Amino acid sequence: MAERATWTTRIGFLVAAIGSAVGLGNIWQFPFKTGANGGSSFLVFYLIAVVAIGFPALLGEFVLGRRTRLNAIDAFGELGHRQWRIVGALGVATGFWILSYYNVVGGWVMRYIVGSATGAYFDAPAEYFGAVSAGPEAIAAQALFVLVVVGIVALGVEDGIEKATKVMVPSIVLLMLAMAVWAFTLEGGAAGYEYFLSPDLDTLLANAGTAIPFAVSQAFFTLSLGMAIMVTFSSYVGNDDNLAVDGGIIVGTNTLIGVLAGLVVFPVLFANGIDPATSGPSAIFIAMASGFAELPAGRLLGVVFFGVVLIAALSSAISLLEVSVSWATDNYDIGRVPLAAGLGVGLFVLGLPSAWDTAWLTWFDNLAYQLLLPVSVLFAMLFVGWVLGDEALTEIRQGMSGMDWFGPAWLWTVRIVVVAGVAVTLVLGLRTLFV
Ligand code: PHE
Ligand code: NA
């Protein structure tokens, strides 16, 4: 990356950022975290977390990238004391950790494309999930997913994925809308809306201690924050771009797709008598499989649905691997192919426990949510808010005309709301991890 061109179009940046953001976090994780943490009360905490913490933190990462036009690790060192590069490195490590089990779930999605085509899960969706989500079959699928991700990054053919992302986003929205309409017609599904959409204050307060840390970290995970990704992407953004508007588009699209997934999953689970509080990582898979088993042309619909989810998962996984690869090729004399291959092997090995047993996957996931993501975002935002301070203000103001109030409001939100919110998340999260 000797020459650091800006994106040829602003659309290029938006597509890449949305491609990274929209993924398994929205379609797989959001419904099951919601189910595990109190349903509608989780949704309330999550939406607050997205607006008050996720959105300002996203802009914070944009500021770092555009100010320095460097990769995430070197960006910290350039703007502050060299030691701050540790925070960038922590982001890369967090992303690597997450990708290790993300690949496993990506493997499940591939498996479900085949399962849809053959109708293998039609008779017993829950048993099918149990059989393919762990053990040798899951490892084989994980290996295949890693191979595709590494292959795309090694060959440098992400252009193809960028084009696929442009189709993927509208397809997901349309598919989810159609599925949501169908879910609406299910007998017994109404309880699902009740569960997902009607919060009451008592449950809200009773759940706060466990729901808040999951909700805040869900916002980070789903927006690809704390993983050095958005810093890297924004290093190519033009100075005339209004970062707040771009960030708003990304956050809005990403949130919409998660909520739509919930509008499908919860009615389907209730219609099939499945308890969302205990279904865990299987929720979306069992819900969709039960749906396709009953629908006309279910095989075709299943292939299309899981195919689109696969594109979403690939574009997210690729964005993450790309960050490590471009940082290393920036700094060391290693070729793309051996580097991507080596990282792929490392990711595969780190993901083996998660592929072997979903209990391990849950453990890896909890460690990311309760420790790695909040620590990574906390230090990054301390840096943006309190070390950069006015320089961050100058940067966010670039390309922003007629929104004079926005810069200071954003900076103080980062300094106080984001920092305090993430600190609380960390304390509460560590408690759930060790108690
Ligand atoms: N934002 C992605 C999603 O919601 C998560 C992610 C991106 C995870 C990149 C790892 C790497 O699916
Ligand atoms: Na997401």
PDB file of N, CA and C and ligand atoms in Angstrom, residues 21-22 26 222 254, ligand 2:
ATOM      1  N   ALA A  21     -20.006  -4.896   8.196  1.00  0.00           N
ATOM      2  CA  ALA A  21     -20.931  -4.825   9.339  1.00  0.00           C
ATOM      3  C   ALA A  21     -22.015  -5.890   9.252  1.00  0.00           C
ATOM      4  N   VAL A  22     -22.659  -5.982   8.108  1.00  0.00           N
ATOM      5  CA  VAL A  22     -23.782  -6.917   7.989  1.00  0.00           C
ATOM      6  C   VAL A  22     -23.249  -8.339   7.834  1.00  0.00           C
ATOM      7  N   ASN A  26     -25.761 -10.006  12.733  1.00  0.00           N
ATOM      8  CA  ASN A  26     -27.142  -9.569  12.618  1.00  0.00           C
ATOM      9  C   ASN A  26     -28.105 -10.741  12.552  1.00  0.00           C
ATOM     10  N   THR A 222     -21.549  -6.213  16.072  1.00  0.00           N
ATOM     11  CA  THR A 222     -22.314  -6.091  14.835  1.00  0.00           C
ATOM     12  C   THR A 222     -21.813  -4.940  13.970  1.00  0.00           C
ATOM     13  N   ASN A 254     -27.443  -1.633   9.147  1.00  0.00           N
ATOM     14  CA  ASN A 254     -27.063  -2.771   9.977  1.00  0.00           C
ATOM     15  C   ASN A 254     -28.139  -3.087  11.029  1.00  0.00           C
TER      16      ASN A 254
HETATM   17 NA    NA B   2     -23.490  -6.578  11.904  1.00  0.00          NA
END
